[in-house]
mmCIF file with all atom_site columns, C-alpha atoms in Angstrom:
data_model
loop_
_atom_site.group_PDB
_atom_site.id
_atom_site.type_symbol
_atom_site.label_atom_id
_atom_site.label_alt_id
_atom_site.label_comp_id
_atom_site.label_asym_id
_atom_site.label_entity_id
_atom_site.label_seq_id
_atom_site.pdbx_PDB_ins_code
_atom_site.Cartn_x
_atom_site.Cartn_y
_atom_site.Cartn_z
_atom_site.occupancy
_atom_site.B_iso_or_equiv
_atom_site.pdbx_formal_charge
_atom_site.auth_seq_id
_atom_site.auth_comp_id
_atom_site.auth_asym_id
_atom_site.auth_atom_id
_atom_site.pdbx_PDB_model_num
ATOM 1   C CA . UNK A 1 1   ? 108.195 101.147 3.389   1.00 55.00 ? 2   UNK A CA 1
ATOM 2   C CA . UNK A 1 2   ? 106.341 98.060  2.064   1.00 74.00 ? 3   UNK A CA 1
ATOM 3   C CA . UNK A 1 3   ? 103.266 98.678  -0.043  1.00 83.00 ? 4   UNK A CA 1
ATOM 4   C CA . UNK A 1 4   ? 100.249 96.159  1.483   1.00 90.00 ? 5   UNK A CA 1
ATOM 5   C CA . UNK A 1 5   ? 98.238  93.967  -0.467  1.00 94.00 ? 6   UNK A CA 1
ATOM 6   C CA . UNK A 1 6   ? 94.837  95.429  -0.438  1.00 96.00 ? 7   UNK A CA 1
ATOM 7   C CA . UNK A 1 7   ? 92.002  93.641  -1.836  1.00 96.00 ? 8   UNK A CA 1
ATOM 8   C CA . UNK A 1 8   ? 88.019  93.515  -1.211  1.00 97.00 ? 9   UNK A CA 1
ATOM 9   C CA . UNK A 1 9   ? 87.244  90.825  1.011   1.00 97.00 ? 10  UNK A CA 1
ATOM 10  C CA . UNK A 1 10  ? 86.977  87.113  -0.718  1.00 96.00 ? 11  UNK A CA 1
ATOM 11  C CA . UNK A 1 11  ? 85.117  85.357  2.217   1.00 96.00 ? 12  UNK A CA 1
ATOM 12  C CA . UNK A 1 12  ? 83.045  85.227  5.408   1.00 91.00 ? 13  UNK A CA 1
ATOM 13  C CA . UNK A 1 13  ? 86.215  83.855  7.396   1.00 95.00 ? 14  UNK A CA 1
ATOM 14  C CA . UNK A 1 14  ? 88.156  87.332  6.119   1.00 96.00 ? 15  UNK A CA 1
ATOM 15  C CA . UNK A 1 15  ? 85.037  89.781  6.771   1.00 92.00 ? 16  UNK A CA 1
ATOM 16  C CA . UNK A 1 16  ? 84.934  88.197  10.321  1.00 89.00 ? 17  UNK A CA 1
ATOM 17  C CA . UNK A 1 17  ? 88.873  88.509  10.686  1.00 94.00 ? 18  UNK A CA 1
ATOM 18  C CA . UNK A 1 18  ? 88.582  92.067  9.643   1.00 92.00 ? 19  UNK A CA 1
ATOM 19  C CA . UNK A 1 19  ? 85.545  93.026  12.271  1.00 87.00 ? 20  UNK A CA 1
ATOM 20  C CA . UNK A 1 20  ? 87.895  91.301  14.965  1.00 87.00 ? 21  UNK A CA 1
ATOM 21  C CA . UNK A 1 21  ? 89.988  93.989  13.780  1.00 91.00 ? 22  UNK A CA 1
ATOM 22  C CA . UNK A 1 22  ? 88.127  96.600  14.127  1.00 87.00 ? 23  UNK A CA 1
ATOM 23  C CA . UNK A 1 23  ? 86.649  95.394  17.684  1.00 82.00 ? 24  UNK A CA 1
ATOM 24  C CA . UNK A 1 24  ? 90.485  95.515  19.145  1.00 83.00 ? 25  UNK A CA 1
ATOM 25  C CA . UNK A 1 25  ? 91.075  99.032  17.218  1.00 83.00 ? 26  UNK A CA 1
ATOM 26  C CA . UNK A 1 26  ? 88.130  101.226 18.084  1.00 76.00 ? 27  UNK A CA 1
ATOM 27  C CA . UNK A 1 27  ? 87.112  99.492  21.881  1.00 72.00 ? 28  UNK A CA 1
ATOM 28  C CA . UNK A 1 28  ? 90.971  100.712 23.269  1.00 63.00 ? 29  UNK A CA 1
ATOM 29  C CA . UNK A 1 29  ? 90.111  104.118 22.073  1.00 56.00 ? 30  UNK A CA 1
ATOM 30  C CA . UNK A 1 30  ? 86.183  103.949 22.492  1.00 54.00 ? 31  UNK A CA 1
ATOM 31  C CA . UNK A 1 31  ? 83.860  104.674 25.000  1.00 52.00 ? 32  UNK A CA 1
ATOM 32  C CA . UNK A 1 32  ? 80.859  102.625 23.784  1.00 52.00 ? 33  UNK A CA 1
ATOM 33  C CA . UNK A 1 33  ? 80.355  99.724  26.827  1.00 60.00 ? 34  UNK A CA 1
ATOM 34  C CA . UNK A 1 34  ? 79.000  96.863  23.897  1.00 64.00 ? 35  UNK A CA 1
ATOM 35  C CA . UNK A 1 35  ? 81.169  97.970  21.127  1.00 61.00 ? 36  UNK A CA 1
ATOM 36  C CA . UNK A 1 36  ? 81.366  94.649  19.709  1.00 63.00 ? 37  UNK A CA 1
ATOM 37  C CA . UNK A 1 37  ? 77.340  93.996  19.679  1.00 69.00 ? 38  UNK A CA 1
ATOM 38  C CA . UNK A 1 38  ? 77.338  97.563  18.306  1.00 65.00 ? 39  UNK A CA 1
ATOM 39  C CA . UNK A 1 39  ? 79.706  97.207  15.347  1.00 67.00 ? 40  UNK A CA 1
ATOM 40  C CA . UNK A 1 40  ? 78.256  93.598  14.430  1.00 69.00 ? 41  UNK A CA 1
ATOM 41  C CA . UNK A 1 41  ? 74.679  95.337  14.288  1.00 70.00 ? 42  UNK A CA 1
ATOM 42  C CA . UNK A 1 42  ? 76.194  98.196  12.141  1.00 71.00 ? 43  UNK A CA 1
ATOM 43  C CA . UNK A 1 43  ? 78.085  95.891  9.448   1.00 69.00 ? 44  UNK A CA 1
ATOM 44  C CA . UNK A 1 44  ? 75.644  93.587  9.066   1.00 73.00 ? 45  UNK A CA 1
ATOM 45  C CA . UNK A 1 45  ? 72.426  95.143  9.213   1.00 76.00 ? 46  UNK A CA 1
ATOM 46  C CA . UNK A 1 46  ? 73.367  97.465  6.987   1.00 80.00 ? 47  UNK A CA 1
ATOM 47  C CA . UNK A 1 47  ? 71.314  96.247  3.462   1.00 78.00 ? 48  UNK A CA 1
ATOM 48  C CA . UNK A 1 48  ? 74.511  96.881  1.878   1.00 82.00 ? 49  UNK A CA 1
ATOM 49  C CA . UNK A 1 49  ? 77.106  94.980  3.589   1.00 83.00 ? 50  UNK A CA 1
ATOM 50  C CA . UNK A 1 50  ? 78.873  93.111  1.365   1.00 89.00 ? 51  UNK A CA 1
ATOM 51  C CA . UNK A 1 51  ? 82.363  91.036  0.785   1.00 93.00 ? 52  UNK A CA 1
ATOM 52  C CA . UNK A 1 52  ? 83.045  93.917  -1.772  1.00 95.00 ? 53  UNK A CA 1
ATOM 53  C CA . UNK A 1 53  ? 82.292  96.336  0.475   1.00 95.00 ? 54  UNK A CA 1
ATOM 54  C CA . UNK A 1 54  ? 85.587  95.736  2.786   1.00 95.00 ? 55  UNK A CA 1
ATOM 55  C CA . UNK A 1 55  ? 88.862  96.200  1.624   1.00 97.00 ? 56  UNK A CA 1
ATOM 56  C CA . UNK A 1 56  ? 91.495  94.839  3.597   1.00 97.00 ? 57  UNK A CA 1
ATOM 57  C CA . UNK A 1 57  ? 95.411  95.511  3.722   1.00 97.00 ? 58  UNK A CA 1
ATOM 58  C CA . UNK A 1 58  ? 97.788  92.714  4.018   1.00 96.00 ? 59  UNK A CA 1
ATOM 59  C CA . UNK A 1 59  ? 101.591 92.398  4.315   1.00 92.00 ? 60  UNK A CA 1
ATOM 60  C CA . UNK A 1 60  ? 103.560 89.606  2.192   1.00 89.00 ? 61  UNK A CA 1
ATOM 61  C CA . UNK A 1 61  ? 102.776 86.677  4.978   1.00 90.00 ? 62  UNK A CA 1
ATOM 62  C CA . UNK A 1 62  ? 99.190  87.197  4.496   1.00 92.00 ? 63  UNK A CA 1
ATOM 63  C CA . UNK A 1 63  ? 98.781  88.672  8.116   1.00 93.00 ? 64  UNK A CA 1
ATOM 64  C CA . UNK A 1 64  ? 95.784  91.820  8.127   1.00 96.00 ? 65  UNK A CA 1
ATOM 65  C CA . UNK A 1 65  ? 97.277  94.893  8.618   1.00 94.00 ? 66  UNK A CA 1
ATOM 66  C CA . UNK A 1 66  ? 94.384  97.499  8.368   1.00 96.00 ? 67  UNK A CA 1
ATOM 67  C CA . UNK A 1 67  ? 90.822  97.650  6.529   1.00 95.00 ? 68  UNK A CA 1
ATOM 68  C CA . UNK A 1 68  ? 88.366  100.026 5.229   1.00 96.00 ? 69  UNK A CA 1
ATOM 69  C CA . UNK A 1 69  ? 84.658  99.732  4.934   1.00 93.00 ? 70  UNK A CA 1
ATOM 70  C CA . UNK A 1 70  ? 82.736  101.248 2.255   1.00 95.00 ? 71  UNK A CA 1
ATOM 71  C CA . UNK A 1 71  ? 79.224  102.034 3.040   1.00 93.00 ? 72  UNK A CA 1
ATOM 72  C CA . UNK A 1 72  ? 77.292  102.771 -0.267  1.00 95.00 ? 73  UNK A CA 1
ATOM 73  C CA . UNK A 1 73  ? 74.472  105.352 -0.031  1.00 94.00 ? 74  UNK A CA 1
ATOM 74  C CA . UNK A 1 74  ? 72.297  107.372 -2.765  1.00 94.00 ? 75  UNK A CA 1
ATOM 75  C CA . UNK A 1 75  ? 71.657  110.762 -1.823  1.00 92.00 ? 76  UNK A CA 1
ATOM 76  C CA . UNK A 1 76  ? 68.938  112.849 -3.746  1.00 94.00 ? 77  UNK A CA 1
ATOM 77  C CA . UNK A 1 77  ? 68.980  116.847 -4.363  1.00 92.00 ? 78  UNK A CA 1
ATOM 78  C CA . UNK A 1 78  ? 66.505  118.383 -6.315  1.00 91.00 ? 79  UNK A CA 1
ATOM 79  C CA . UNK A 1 79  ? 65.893  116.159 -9.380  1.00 91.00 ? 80  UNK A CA 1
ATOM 80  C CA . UNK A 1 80  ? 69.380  114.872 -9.093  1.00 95.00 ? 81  UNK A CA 1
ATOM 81  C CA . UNK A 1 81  ? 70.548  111.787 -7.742  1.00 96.00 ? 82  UNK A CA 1
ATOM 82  C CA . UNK A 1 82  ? 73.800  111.017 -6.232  1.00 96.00 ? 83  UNK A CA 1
ATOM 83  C CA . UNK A 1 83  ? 75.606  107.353 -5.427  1.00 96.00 ? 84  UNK A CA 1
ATOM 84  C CA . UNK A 1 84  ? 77.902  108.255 -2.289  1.00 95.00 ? 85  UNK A CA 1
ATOM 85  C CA . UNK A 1 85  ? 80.565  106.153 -1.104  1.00 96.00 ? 86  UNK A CA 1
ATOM 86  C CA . UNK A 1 86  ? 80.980  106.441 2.439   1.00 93.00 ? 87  UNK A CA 1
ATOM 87  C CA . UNK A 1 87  ? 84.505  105.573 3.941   1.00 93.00 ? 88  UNK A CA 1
ATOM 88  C CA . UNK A 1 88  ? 84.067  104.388 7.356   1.00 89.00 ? 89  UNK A CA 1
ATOM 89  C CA . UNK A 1 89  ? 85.827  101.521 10.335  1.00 88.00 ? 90  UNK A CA 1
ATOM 90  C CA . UNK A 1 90  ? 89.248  102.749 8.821   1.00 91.00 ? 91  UNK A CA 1
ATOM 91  C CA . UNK A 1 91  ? 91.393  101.177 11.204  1.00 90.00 ? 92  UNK A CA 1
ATOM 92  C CA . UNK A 1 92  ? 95.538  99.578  11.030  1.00 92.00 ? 93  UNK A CA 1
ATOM 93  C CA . UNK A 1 93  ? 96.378  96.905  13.550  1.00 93.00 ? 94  UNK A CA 1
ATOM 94  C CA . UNK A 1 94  ? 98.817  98.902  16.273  1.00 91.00 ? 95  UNK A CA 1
ATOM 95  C CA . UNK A 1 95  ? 101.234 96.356  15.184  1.00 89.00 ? 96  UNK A CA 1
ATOM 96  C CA . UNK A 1 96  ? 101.645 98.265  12.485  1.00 90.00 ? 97  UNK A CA 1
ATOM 97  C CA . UNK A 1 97  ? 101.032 101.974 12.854  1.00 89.00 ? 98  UNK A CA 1
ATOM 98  C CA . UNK A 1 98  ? 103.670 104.910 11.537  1.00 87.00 ? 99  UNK A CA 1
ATOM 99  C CA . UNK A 1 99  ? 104.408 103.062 8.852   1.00 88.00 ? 100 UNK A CA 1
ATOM 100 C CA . UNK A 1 100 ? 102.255 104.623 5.881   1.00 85.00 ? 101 UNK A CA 1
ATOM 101 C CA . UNK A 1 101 ? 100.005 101.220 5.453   1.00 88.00 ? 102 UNK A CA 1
ATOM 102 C CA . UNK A 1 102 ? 96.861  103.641 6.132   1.00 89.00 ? 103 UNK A CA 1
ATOM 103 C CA . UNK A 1 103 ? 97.946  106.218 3.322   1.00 91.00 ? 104 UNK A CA 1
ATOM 104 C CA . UNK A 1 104 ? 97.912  103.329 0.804   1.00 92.00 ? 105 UNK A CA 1
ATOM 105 C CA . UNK A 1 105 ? 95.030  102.113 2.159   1.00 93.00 ? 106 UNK A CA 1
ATOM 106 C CA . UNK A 1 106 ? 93.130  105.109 1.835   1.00 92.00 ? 107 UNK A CA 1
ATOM 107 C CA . UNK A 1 107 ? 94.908  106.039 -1.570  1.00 95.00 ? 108 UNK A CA 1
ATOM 108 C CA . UNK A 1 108 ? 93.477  102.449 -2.795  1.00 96.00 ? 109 UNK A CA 1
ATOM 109 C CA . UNK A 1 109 ? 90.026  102.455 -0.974  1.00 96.00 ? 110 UNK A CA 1
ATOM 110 C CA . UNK A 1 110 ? 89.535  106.108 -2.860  1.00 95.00 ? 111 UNK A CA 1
ATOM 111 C CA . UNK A 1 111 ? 90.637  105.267 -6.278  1.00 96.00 ? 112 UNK A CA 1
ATOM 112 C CA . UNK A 1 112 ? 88.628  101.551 -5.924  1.00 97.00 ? 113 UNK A CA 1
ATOM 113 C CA . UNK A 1 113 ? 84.835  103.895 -5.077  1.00 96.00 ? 114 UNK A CA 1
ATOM 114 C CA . UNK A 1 114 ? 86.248  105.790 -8.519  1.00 96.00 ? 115 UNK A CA 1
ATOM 115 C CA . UNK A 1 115 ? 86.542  102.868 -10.358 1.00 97.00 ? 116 UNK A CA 1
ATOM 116 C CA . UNK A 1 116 ? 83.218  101.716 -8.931  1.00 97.00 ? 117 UNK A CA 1
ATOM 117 C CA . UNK A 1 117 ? 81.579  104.753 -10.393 1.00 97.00 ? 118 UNK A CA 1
ATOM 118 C CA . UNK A 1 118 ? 80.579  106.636 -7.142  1.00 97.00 ? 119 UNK A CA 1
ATOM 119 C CA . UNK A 1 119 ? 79.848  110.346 -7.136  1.00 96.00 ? 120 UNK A CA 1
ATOM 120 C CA . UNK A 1 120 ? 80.983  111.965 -3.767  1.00 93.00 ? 121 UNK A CA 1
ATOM 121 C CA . UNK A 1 121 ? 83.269  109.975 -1.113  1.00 93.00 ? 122 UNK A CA 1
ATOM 122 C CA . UNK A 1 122 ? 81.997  111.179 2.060   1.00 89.00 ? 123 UNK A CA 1
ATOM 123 C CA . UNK A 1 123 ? 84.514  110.399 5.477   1.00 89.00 ? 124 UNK A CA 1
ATOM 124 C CA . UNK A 1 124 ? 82.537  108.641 8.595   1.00 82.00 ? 125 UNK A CA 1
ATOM 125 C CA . UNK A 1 125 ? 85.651  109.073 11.203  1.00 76.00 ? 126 UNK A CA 1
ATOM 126 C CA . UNK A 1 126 ? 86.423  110.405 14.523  1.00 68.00 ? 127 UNK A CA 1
ATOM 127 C CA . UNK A 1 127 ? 86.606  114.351 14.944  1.00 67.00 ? 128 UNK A CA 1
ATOM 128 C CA . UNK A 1 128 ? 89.944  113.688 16.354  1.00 68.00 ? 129 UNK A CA 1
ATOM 129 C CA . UNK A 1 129 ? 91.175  112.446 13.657  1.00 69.00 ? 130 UNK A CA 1
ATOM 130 C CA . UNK A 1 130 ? 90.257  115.275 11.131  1.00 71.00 ? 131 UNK A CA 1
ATOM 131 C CA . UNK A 1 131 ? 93.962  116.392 10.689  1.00 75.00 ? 132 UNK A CA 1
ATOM 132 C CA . UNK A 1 132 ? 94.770  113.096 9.268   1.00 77.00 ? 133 UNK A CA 1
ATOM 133 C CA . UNK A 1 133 ? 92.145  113.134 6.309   1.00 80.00 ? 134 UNK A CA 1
ATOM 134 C CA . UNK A 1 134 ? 92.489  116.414 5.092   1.00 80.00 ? 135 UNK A CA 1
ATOM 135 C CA . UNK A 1 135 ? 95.616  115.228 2.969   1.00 83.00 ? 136 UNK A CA 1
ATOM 136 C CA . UNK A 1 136 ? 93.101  112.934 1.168   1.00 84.00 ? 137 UNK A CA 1
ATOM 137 C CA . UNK A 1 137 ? 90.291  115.738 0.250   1.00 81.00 ? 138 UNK A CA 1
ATOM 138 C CA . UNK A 1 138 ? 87.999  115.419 3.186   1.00 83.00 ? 139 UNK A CA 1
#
């Protein structure tokens, strides 16, 4: 198995490749009627959607195998206060599934919100998927 390249996105032209992504990945499994609207409203409304904010998994001919998108948050409790990386749209092109491209991914995505000096990682997925993301703490 082949590790990816995974890297935050470096342009507009990538962060619009990787939302094409995610519109073919979650509307074959989805049951939301204007996914696509939806997810554009959700990425880029967001006040922190940003390049750095999408990492993106590539094999050696540059072709996008997978993405994650990190949606930073601050949480407050009590007098404390809390930065919160929240992993979300984690997605691998079906072209390349059951090949262990989303455990790197999440491996790098995880250690990359470290490095960035969040607090708590929180998981925004699919209940279905639960099984999957308990091998990475959630």
């Amino acid at each position: 198995m082949l590790k990816p390249t995974i890297t935050p996105a470096q342009s507009a032209a990538e962060a619009e490749e990787a939302l094409g992504l995610a519109f073919r990945v979650f509307t074959e499994s989805g049951s939301i009627r204007d996914y696509a609207e939806f997810k554009t409203m959700l990425w880029r409304e967001d006040p922190h959607y940003g390049l750095e904010n999408l990492l993106l998994a590539r094999e050696d001919t540059g072709r996008l195998i997978g993405l994650i998108r990190i949606v930073p948050r601050t949480l407050y409790r009590a007098d404390q206060k809390f930065t919160v990386a929240g992993i979300s749209s984690v997605c691998v092109s079906p072209d390349f599934r059951g090949k262990g491209f989303s455990a790197h991914l999440m491996e790098y995505a995880l250690e990359y919100c470290r490095a960035r000096g969040f607090d708590i990682a929180l998981l925004i997925a699919l209940r279905v998927a639960d099984h999957y993301y308990t091998r990475f703490g959630f």
